[in-house]
Coordinates of C-alpha atoms in Angstrom, one line a residue:
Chain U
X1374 CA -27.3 47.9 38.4
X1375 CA -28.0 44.1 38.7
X1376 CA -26.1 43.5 34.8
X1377 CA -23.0 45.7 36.4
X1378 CA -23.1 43.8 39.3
X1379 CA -22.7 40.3 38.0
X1380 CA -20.5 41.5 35.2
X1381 CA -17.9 43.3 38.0
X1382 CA -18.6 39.8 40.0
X1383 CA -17.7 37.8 37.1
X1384 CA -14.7 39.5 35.7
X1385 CA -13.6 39.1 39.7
X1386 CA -13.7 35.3 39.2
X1387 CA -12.2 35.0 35.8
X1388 CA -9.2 37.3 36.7
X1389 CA -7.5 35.1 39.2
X1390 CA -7.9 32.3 37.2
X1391 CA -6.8 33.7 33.8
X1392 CA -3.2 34.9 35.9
X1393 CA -2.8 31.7 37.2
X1394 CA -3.2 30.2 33.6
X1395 CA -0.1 28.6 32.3
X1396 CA 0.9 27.8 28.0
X1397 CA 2.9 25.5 26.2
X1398 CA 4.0 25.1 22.5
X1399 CA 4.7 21.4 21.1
X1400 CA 8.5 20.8 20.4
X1401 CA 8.2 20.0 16.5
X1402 CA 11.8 17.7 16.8
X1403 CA 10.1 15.9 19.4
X1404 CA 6.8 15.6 18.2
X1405 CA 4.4 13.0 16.3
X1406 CA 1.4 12.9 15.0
X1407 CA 0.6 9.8 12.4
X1408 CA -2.4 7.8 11.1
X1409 CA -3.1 4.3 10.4
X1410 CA -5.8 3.3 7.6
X1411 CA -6.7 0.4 5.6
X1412 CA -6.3 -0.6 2.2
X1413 CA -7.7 -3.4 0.3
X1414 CA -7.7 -5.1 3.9
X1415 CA -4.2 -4.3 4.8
X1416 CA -3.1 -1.6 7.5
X1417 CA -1.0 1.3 6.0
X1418 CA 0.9 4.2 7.9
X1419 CA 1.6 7.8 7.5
X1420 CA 2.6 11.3 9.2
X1421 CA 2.1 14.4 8.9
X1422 CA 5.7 16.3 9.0
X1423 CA 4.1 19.6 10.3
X1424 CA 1.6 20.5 12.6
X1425 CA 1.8 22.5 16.1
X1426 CA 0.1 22.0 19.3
X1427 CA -0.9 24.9 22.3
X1428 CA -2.0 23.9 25.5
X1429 CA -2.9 25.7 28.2
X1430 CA -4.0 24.8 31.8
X1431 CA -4.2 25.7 35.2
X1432 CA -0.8 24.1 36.3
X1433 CA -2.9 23.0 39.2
X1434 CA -6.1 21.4 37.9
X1435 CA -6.1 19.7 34.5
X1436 CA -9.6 19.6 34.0
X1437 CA -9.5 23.4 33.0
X1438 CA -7.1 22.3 30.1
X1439 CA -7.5 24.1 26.9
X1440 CA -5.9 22.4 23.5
X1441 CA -5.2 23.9 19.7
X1442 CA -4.0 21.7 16.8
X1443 CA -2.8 23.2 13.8
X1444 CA -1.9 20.1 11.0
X1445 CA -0.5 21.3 7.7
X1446 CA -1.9 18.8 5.3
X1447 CA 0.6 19.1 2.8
X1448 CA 3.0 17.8 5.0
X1449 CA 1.3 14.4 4.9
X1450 CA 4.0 11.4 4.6
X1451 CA 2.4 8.1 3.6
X1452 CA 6.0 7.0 1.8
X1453 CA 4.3 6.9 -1.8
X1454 CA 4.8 9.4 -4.3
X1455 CA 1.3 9.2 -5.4
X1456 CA -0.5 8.5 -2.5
X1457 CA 0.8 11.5 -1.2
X1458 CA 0.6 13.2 -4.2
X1459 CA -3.2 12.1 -4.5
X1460 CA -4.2 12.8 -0.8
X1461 CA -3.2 17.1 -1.7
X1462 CA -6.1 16.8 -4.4
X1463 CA -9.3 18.4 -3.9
X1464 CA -10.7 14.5 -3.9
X1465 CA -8.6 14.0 -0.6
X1466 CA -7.4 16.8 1.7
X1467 CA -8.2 19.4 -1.3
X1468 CA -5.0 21.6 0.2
X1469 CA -5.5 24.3 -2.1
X1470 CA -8.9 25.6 -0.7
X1471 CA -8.3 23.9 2.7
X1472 CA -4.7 23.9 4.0
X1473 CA -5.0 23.5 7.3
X1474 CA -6.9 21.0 10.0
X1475 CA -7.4 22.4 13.2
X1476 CA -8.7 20.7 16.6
X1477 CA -9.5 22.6 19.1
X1478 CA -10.7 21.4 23.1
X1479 CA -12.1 23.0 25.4
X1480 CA -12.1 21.3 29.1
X1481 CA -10.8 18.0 29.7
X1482 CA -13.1 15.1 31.4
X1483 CA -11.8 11.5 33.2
X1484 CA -10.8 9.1 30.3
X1485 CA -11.3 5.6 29.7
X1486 CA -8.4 4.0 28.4
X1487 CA -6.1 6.8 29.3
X1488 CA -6.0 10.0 31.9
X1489 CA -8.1 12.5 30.1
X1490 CA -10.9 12.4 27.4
X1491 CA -11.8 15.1 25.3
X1492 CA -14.5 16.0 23.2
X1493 CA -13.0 18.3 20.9
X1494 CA -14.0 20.1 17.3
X1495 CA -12.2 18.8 14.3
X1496 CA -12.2 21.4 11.6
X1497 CA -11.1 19.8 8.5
X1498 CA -11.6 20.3 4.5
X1499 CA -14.0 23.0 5.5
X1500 CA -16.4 20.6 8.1
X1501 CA -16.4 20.8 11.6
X1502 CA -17.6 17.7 13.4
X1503 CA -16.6 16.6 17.6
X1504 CA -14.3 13.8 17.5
X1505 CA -13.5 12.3 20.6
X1506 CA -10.0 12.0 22.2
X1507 CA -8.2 10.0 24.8
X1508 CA -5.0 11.0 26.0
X1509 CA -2.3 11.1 28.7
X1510 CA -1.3 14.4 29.9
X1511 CA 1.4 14.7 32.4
X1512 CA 5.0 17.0 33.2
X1513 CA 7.7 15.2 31.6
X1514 CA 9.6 14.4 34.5
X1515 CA 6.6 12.4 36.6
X1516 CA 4.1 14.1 39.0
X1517 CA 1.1 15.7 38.6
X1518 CA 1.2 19.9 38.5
X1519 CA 1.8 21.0 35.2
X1520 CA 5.5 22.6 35.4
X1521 CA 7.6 22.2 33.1
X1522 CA 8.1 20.6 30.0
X1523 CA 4.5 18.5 29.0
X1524 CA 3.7 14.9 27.4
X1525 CA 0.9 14.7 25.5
X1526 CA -0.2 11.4 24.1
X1527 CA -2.9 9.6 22.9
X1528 CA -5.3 8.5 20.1
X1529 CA -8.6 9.2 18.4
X1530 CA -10.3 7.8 15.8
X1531 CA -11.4 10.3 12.7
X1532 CA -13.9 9.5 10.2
X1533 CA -12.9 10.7 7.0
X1534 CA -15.9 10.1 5.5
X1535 CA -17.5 12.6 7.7
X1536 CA -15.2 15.0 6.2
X1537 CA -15.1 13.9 3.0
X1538 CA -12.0 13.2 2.4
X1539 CA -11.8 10.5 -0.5
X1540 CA -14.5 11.3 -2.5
X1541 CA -16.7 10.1 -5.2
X1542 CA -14.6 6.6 -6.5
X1543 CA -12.8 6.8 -3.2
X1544 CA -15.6 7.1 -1.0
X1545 CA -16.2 2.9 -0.7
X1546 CA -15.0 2.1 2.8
X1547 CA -14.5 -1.8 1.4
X1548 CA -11.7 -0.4 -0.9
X1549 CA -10.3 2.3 1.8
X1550 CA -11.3 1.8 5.4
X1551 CA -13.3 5.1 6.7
X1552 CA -11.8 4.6 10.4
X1553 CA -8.3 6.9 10.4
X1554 CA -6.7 5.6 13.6
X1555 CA -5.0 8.8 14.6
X1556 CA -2.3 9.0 17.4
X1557 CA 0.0 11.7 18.7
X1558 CA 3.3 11.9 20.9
X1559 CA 3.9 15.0 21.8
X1560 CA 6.5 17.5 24.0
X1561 CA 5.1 20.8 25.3
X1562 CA 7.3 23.0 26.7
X1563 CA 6.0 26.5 28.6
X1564 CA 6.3 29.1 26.4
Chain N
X527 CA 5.9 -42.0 -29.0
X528 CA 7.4 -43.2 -25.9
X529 CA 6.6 -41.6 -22.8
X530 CA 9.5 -40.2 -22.0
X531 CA 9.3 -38.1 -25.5
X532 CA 6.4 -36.7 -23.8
X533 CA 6.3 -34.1 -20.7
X534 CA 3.9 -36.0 -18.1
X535 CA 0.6 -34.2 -17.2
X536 CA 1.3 -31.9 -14.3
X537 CA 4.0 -30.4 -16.6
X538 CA 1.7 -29.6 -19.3
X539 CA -1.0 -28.6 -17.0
X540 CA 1.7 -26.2 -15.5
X541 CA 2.8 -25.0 -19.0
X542 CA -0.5 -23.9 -20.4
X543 CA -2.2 -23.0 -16.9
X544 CA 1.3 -20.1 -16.4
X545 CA 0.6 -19.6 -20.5
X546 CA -2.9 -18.4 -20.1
X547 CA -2.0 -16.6 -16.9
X548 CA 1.2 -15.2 -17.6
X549 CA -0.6 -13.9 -21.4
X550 CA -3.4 -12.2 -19.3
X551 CA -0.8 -10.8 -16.9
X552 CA 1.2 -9.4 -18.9
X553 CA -1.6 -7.2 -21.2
X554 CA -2.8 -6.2 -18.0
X555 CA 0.0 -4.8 -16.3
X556 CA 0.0 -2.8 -20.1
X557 CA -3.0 -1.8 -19.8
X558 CA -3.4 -0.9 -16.2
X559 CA -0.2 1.4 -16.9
X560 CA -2.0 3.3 -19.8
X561 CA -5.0 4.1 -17.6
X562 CA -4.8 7.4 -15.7
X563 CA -4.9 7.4 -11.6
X564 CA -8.3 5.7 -10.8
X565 CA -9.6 3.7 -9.1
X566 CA -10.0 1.3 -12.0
X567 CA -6.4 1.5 -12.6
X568 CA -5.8 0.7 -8.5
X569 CA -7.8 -1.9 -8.8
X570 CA -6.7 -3.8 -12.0
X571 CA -3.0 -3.4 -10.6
X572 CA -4.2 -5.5 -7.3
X573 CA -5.3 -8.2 -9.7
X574 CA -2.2 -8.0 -11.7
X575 CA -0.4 -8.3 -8.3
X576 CA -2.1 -11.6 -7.1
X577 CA -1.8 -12.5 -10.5
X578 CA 1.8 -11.8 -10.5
X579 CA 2.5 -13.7 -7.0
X580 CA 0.5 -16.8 -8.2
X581 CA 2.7 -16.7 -11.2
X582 CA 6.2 -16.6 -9.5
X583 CA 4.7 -19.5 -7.2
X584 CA 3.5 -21.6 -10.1
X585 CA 7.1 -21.1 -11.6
X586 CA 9.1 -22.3 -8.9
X587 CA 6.7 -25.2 -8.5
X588 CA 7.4 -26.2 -12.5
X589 CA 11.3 -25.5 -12.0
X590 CA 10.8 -27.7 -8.6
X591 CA 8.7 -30.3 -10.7
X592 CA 11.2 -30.5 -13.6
X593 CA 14.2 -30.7 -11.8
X594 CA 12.8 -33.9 -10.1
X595 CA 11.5 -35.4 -13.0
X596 CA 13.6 -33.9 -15.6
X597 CA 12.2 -33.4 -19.6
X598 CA 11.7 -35.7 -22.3
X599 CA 14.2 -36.2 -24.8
X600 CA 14.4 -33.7 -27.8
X601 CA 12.9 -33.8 -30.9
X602 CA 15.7 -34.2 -33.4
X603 CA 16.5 -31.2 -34.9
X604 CA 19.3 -29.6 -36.2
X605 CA 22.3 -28.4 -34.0
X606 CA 21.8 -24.8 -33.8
X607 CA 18.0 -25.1 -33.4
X608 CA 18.4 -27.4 -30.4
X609 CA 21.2 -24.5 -28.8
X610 CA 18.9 -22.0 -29.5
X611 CA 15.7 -23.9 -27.9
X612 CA 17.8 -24.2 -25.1
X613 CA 18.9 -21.1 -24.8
X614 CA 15.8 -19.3 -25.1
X615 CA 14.1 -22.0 -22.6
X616 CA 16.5 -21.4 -20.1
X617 CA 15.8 -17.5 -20.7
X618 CA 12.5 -17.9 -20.3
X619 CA 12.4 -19.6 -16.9
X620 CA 14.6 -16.7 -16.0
X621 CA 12.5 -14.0 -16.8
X622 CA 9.3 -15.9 -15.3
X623 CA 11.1 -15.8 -12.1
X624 CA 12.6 -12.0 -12.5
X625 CA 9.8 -10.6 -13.4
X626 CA 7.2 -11.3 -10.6
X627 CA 10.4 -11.0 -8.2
X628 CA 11.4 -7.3 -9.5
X629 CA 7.3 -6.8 -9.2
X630 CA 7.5 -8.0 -5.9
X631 CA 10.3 -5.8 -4.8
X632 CA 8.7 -2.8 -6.6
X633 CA 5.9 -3.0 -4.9
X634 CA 7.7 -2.8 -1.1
X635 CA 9.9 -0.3 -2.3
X636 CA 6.9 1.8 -3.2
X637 CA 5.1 1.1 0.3
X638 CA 1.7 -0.3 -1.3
X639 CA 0.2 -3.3 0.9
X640 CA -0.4 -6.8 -1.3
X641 CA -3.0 -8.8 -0.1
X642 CA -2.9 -12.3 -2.2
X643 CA -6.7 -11.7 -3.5
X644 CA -7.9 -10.3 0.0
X645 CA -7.1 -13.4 1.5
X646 CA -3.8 -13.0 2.9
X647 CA -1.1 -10.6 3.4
X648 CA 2.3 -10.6 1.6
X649 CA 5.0 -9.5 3.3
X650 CA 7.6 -6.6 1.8
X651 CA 10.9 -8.1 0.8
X652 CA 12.1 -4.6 1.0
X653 CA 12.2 -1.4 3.0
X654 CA 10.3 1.1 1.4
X655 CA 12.8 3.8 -0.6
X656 CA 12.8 5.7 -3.4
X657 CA 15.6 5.7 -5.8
X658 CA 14.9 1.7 -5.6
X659 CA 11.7 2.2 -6.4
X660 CA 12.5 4.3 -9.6
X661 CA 14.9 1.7 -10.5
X662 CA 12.8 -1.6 -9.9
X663 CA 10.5 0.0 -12.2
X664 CA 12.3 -0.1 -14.9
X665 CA 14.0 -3.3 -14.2
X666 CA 10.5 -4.4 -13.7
X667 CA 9.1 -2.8 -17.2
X668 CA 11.8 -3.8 -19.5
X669 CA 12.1 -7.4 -17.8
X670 CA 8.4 -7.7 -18.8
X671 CA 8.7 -6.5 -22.2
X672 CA 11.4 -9.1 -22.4
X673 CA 9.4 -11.7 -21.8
X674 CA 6.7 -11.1 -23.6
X675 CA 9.2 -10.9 -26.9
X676 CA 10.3 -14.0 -26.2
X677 CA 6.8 -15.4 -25.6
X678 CA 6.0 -14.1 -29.3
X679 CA 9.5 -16.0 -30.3
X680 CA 8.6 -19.4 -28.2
X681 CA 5.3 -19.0 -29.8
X682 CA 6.5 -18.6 -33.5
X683 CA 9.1 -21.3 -32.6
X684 CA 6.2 -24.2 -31.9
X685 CA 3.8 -23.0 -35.0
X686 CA 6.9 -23.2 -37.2
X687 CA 7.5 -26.9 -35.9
X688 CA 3.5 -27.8 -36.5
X689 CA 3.1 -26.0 -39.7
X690 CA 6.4 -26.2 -41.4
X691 CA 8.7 -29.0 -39.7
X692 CA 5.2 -30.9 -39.1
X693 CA 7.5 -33.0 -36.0
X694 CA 6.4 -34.0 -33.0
X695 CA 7.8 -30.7 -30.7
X696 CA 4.2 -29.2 -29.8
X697 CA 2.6 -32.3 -29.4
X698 CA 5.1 -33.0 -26.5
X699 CA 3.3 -29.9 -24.6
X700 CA -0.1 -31.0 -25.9
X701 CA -2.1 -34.2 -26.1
X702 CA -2.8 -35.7 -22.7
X703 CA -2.8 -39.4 -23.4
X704 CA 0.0 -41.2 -24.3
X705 CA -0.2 -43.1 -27.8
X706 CA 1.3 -47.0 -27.6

């Protein structure tokens, strides 16, 4: 009697919130999401072409904000044939038993250098490890409910080491720095 | 032997310094290219690209250093000999310019960062792009091959004036004192 209780009082709670729960689906033509490593001392750049982003949130309290990254890693761009080439091997990214990254948050906390600060799971080459992110979340046109069309951007810093990605000979951090400086720029719009 | 038969000391130290350097250069850009991806291979094309820099520095400083000095007389020696010592002199500075230069460009054109033996960062000459990246390569590759043919020539050229001519043309290049 006391289990149906609670469960009738918490379904209560969760309903209105769920209604009042708004989504939003990254605009790919507007959207980036690139990397900056080093090699041999010397910072490098790259992209990856594909990846999606879902948000969702109570249009009226960020906090509650939910986020899902999808990154194809064959889409990786480092403009080098072999580099790119290289980083699809099972060595690197290993895209034929791993295709896809995903990063998902749950609940959004006051950030440091930016808005919001998240402590999401990065799933990636078949290990899942939090990775930290700060990031800007705001409607597109100024204010603060989230209406409308969404940016979303910000940076994190992966270490690809933890996921093993460069292994064996590629594992030295002296040759190939372990800190990925990631950072994203993103349009959301409501779906 | 006057001095002026002779090319002062900086200019020989430049000439056998580049030899030694450009020699290991060159069989190591060969090699390097026959070894598979690796991290061997990534890391003997870094030397061969310091190496490579250094080289295309060291030439510009000789070109500077013999333009304001100028070279030492000739040996005498028939007509055609001297127009083909010339000739192949004058194509061999060329290529030790082109060839460092089309490795330079190669290298922006294939986005891959050169840091000058870790210690400082050289900047791309070029945007990085693909069909001029398949193109310096070969320009690159065949320029090298080039040189090194007419390293084996230049090479041939001074044993065949100390072993056969027996004249003073390698000595010009080699001893370091001047004889009264």
């Amino acid at each position: 009697m006391k289990r149906a209780f609670i469960a009738i009082l918490a379904a209560a709670w969760s309903l209105p919130a769920s209604a009042e729960t708004s989504a939003w689906a990254s605009a790919a033509d507007r959207s980036s999401l690139t990397f900056a490593a080093v090699f041999d001392g010397v910072d490098f750049e790259g992209r990856f072409e594909t990846f999606s982003v879902e948000v969702t949130a109570d249009p009226e309290d960020a906090v509650t904000a939910g986020l899902d990254v999808r990154v194809t890693l064959a889409s990786v761009n480092t403009e080098n044939e072999e580099r790119d080439t290289a980083l699809l091997e099972a060595e690197w990214f290993d895209v034929a038993r791993h295709p896809e990254a995903r990063y998902v948050v749950k609940g959004l906390a006051p950030g440091v250098t930016r808005t919001w600060r998240a402590n999401g799971e990065l799933s990636l080459k078949g290990r899942t490890a939090q990775v930290p992110l700060e990031f800007d979340l705001g409607p597109a046109d100024g204010g603060v409910r989230l209406v409308g069309s969404l940016v979303l951007a910000g940076t994190a810093v992966v270490d690809r080491l933890a996921f093993a990605v460069g292994e064996g000979e590629w594992a030295d951090p002296e040759l190939i720095g372990s800190e990925i400086q990631v950072s994203f720029d993103v349009v959301l719009v409501p779906r | 032997m006057t001095s002026r038969s002779r090319y002062d000391r900086v200019a020989q130290t430049l000439h056998w310094v580049m030899a030694v350097v450009l020699g290991a250069n060159l069989a190591l850009g060969w090699y390097a290219e026959s070894l598979g991806r690796s991290r061997r291979q990534l890391e003997l094309f870094l030397w061969h690209k310091s190496l490579g820099i250094t080289l295309l520095a060291l030439v510009m400083l000789r070109l500077g250093w013999r333009w304001w000095r100028g070279a030492p007389a000739p040996v005498p020696m028939p007509r055609w000999q001297l127009q083909a010592s010339r000739a192949s002199h004058a194509l061999l500075y060329l290529l030790m310019v082109l060839v460092p230069l089309a490795g330079w460009l190669l290298n922006s054109a294939a986005n891959v960062p050169l840091n000058w033996f870790g210690l400082f960062r050289v900047p791309d000459l070029i945007e990085a792009s693909k069909p001029a990246r398949a193109w310096l390569e070969l320009a690159h590759y065949w320029l090298a091959w080039s040189l090194a043919a007419l390293v084996v020539i230049h090479l041939l050229a001074a044993l065949k004036h100390a072993l056969i001519d027996r004249d003073d043309v390698v000595a010009r290049m080699w001893r370091g004192e001047i004889e009264p």
